PDB file of C-alpha atoms and ligand atoms in Angstrom:
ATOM      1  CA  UNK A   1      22.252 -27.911  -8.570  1.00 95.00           C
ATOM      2  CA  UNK A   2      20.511 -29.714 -11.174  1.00 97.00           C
ATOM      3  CA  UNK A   3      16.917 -30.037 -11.083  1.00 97.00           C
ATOM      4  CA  UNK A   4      14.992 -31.955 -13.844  1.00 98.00           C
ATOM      5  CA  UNK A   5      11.297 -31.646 -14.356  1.00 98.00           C
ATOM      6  CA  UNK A   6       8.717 -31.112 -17.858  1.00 98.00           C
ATOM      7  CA  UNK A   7       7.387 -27.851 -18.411  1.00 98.00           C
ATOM      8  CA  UNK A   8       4.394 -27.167 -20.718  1.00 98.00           C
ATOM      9  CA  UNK A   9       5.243 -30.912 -22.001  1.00 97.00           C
ATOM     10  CA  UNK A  10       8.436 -30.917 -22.486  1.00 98.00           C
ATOM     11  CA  UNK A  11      11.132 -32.865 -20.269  1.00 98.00           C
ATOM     12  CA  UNK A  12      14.256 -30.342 -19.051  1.00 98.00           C
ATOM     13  CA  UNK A  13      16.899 -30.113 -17.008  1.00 98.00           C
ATOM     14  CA  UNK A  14      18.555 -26.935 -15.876  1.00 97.00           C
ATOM     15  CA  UNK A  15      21.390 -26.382 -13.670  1.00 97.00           C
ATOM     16  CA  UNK A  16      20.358 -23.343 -10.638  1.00 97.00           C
ATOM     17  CA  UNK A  17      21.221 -21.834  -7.817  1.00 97.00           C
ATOM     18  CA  UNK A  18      19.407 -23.413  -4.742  1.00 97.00           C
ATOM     19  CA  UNK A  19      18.248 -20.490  -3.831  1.00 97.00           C
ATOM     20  CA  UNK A  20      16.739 -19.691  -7.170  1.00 98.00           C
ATOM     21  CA  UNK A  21      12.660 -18.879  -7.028  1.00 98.00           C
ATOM     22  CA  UNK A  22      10.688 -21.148 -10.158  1.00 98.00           C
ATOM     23  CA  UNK A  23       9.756 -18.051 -11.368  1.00 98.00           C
ATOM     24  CA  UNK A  24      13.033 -16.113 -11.807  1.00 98.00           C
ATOM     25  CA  UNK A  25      13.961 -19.547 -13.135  1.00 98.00           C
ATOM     26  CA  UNK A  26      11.088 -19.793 -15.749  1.00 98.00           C
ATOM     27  CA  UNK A  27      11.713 -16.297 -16.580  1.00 98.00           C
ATOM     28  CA  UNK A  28      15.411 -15.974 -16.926  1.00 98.00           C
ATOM     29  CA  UNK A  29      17.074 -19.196 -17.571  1.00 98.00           C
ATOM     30  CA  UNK A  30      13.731 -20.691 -19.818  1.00 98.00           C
ATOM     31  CA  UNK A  31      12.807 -17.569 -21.026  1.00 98.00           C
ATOM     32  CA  UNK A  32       8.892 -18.416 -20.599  1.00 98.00           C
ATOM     33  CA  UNK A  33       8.242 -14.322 -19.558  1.00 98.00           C
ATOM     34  CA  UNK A  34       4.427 -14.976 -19.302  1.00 98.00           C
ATOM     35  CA  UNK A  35       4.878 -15.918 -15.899  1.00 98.00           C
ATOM     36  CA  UNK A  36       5.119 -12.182 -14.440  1.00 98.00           C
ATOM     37  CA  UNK A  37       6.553 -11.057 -11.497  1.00 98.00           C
ATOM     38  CA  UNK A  38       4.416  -8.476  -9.320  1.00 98.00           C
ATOM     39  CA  UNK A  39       5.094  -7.977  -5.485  1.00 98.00           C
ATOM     40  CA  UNK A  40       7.557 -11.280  -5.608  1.00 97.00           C
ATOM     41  CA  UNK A  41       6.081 -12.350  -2.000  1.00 97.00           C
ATOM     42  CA  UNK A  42       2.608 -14.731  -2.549  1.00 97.00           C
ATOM     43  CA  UNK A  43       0.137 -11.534  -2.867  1.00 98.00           C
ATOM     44  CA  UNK A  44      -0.574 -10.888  -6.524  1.00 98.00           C
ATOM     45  CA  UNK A  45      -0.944 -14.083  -7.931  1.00 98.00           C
ATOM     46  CA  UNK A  46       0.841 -12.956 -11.255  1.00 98.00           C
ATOM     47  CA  UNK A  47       3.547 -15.747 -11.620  1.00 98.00           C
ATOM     48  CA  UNK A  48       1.005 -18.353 -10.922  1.00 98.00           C
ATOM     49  CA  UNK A  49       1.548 -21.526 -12.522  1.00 98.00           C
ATOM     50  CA  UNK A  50       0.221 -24.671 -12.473  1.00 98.00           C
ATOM     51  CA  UNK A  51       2.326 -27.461 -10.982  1.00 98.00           C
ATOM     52  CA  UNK A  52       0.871 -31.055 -10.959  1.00 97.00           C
ATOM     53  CA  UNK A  53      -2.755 -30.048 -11.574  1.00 96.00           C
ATOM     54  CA  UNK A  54      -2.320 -27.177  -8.303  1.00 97.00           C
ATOM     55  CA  UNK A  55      -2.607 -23.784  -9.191  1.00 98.00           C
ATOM     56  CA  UNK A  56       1.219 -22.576  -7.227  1.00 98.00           C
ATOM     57  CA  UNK A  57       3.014 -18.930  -6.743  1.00 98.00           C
ATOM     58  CA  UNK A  58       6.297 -19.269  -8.515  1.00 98.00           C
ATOM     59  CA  UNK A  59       7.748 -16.620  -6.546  1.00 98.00           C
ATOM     60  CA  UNK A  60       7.218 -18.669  -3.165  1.00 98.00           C
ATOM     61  CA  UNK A  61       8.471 -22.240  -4.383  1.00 98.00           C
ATOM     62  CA  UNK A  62      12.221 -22.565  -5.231  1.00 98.00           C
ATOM     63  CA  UNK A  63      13.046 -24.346  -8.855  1.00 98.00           C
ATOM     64  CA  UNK A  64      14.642 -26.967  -6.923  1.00 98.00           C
ATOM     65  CA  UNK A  65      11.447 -27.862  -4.894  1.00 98.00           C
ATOM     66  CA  UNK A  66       9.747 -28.331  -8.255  1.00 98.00           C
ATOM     67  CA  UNK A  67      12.028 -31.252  -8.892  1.00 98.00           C
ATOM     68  CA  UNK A  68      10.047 -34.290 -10.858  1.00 98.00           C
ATOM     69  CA  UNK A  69       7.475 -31.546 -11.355  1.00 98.00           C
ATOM     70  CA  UNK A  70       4.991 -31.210 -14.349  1.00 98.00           C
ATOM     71  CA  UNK A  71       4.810 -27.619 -14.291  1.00 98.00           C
ATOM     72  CA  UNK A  72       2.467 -25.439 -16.880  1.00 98.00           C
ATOM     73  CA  UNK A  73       2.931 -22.237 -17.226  1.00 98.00           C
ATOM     74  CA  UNK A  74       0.729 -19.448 -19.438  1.00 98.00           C
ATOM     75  CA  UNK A  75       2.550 -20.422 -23.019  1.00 97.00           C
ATOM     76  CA  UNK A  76       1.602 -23.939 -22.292  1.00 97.00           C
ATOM     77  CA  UNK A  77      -1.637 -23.061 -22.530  1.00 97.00           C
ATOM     78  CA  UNK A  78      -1.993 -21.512 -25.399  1.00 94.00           C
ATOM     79  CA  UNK A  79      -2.476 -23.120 -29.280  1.00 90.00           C
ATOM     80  CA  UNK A  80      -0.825 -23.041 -32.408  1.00 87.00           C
ATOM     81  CA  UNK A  81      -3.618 -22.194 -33.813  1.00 88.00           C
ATOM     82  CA  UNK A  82      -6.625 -19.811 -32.675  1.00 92.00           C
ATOM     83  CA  UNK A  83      -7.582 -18.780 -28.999  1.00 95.00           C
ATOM     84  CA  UNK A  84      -8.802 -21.663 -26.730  1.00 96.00           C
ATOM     85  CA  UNK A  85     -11.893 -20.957 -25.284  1.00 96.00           C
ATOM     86  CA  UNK A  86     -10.362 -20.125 -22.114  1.00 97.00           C
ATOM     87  CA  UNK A  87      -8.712 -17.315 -23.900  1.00 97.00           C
ATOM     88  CA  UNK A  88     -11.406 -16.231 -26.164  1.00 97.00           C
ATOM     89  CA  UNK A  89     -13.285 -16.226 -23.052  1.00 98.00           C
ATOM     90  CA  UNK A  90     -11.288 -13.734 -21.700  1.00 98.00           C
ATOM     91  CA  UNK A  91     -11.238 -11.493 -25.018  1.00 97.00           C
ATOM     92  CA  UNK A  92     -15.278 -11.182 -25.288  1.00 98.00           C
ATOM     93  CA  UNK A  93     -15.626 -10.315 -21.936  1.00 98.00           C
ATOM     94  CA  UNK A  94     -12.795  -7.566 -22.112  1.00 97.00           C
ATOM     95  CA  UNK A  95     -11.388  -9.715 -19.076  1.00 98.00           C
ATOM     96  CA  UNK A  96      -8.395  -7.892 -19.005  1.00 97.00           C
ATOM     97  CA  UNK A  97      -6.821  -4.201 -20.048  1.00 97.00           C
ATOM     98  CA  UNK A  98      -3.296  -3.666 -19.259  1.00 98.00           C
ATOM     99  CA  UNK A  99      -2.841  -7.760 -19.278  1.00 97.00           C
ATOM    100  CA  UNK A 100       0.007  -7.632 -16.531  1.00 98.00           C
ATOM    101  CA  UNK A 101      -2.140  -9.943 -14.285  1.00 98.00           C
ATOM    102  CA  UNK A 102      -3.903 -11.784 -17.163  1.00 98.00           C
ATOM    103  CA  UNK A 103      -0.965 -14.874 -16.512  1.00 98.00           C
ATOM    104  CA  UNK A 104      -2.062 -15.484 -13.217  1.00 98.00           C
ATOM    105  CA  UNK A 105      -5.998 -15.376 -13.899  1.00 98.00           C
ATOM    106  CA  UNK A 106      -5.787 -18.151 -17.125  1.00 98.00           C
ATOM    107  CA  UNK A 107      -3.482 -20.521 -15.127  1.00 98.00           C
ATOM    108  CA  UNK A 108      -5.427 -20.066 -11.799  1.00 98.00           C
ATOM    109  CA  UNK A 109      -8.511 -20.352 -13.945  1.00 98.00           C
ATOM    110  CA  UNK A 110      -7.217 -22.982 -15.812  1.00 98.00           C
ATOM    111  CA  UNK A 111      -6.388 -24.967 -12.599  1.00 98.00           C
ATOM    112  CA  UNK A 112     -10.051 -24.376 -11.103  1.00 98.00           C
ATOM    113  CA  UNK A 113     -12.123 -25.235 -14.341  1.00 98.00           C
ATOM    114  CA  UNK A 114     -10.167 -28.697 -15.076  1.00 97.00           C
ATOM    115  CA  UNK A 115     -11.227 -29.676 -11.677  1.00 97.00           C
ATOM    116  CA  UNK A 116     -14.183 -28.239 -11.181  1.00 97.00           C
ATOM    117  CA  UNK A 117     -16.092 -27.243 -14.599  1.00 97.00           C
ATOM    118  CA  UNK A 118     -19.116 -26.188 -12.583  1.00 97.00           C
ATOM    119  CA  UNK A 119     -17.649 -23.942 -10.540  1.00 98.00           C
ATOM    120  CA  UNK A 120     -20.164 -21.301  -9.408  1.00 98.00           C
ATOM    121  CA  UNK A 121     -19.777 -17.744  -9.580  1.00 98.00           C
ATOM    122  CA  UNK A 122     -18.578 -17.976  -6.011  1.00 98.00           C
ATOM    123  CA  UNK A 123     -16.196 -20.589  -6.233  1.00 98.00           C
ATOM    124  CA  UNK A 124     -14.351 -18.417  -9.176  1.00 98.00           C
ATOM    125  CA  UNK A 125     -14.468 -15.608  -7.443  1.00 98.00           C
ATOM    126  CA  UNK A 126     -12.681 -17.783  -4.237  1.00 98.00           C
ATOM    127  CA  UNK A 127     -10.441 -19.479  -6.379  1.00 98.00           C
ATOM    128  CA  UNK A 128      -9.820 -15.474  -7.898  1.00 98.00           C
ATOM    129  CA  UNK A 129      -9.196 -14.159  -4.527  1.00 97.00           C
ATOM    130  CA  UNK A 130      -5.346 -14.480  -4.423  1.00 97.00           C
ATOM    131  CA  UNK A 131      -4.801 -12.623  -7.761  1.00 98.00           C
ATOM    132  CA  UNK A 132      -4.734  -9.296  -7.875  1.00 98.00           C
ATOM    133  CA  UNK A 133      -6.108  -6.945 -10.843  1.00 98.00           C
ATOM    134  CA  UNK A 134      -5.388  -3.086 -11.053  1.00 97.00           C
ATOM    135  CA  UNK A 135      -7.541  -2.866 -13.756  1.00 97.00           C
ATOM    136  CA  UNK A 136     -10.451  -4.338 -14.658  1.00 96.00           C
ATOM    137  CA  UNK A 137     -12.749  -4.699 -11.494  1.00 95.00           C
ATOM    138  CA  UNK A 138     -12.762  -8.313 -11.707  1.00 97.00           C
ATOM    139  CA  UNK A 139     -16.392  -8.307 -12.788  1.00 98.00           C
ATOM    140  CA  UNK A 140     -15.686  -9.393 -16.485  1.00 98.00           C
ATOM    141  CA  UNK A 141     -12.845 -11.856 -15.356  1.00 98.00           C
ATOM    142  CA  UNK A 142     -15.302 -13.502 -13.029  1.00 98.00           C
ATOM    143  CA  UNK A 143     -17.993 -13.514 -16.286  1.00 98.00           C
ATOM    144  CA  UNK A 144     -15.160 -14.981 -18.782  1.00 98.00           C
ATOM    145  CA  UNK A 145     -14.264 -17.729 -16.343  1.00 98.00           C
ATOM    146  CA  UNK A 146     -17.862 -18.917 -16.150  1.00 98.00           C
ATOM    147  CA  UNK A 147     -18.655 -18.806 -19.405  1.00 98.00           C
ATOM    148  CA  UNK A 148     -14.947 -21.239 -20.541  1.00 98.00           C
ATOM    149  CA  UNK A 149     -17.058 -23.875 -17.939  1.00 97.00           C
ATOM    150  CA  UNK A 150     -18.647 -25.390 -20.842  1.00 96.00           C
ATOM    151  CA  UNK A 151     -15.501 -26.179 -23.379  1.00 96.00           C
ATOM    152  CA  UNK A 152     -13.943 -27.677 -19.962  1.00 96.00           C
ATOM    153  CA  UNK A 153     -17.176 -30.192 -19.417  1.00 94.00           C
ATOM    154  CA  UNK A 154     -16.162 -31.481 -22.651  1.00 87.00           C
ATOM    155  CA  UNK A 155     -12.563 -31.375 -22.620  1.00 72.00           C
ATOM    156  CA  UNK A 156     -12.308 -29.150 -24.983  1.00 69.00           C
ATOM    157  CA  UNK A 157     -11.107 -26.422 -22.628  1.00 66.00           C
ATOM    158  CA  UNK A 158      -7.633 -28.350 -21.680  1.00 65.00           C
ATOM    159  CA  UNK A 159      -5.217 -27.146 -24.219  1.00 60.00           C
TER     160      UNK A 159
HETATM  161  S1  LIG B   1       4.782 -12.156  -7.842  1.00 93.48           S
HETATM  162 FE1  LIG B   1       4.215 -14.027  -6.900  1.00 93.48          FE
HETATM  163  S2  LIG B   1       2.410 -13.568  -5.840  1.00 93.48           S
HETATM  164 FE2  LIG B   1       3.043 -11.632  -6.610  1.00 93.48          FE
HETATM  165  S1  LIG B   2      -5.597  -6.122 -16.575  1.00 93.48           S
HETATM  166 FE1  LIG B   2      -4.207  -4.703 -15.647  1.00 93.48          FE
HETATM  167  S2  LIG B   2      -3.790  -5.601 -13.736  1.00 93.48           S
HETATM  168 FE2  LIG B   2      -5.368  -6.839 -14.537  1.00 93.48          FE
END
């Protein structure tokens, strides 16, 4: 099937398998590999993306239901040049070690701060609760998120 939709800005059409997840589509016929793949059934949170604003498994949805879609994934949220806060964020606060579920906390992060840029230590850790992290404790994840909240009351945090 063909399915056409923008991804990190850019307008695309691909031609899939109807049975083919977002993220094995991302991954494999895009080539965007940020998005990992952990348990590949909704528990880890590492091939969350951000699709229309929501913060969305890409294992779960098929590439065919994101038809129409504006989907962002980790690379479109990144800059040519420097970190963006979001991301510098997450380097002071040693917010991540072995990175493999870093993906899933920026774009869930991401998601939360551009709606809600005065999200509580609470609320992060809420919106945090679906994504997994084998490393770090969560403690300087949590501390990285909250401290991006102030580039996102200006703006400055959407990349
Ligand atoms: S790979 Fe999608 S939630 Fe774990
Ligand atoms: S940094 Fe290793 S799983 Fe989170």
């Amino acid at each position: 099937m063909k399915v056409a939709f923008e991804v990190n800005g850019k307008a695309l059409e691909v031609e899939v398998e109807p049975r083919l997840s977002l993220a094995d589509c991302l991954r494999d016929v895009l080539g965007l590999t940020g998005t990992h793949l952990g348990c590949e059934h909704g528990v880890c949170g590492a091939c969350t993306v951000i699709v229309d604003g929501e913060a969305v498994r890409s294992c779960l949805t098929l590439a065919v239901q994101a038809a129409g879609e504006n989907i962002v994934t980790v690379e479109g949220l990144s800059r040519d040049k420097g970190l963006t806060p979001l991301q510098a964020a997450f380097r002071k606060h040693h917010a991540l070690q072995c990175g493999f579920c870093t993906p899933g906390m920026v774009t869930t992060a991401h998601a939360l701060l551009s709606e809600e840029p005065d999200a509580d230590a609470e609320r992060v850790r809420e919106a945090l609760s679906g994504n997994i992290c084998r490393c770090t404790g969560y403690i300087s994840i949590v501390e990285a998120v909250l401290e991006a909240r102030t580039a996102y009351r200006t703006a400055e945090g959407e990349s």
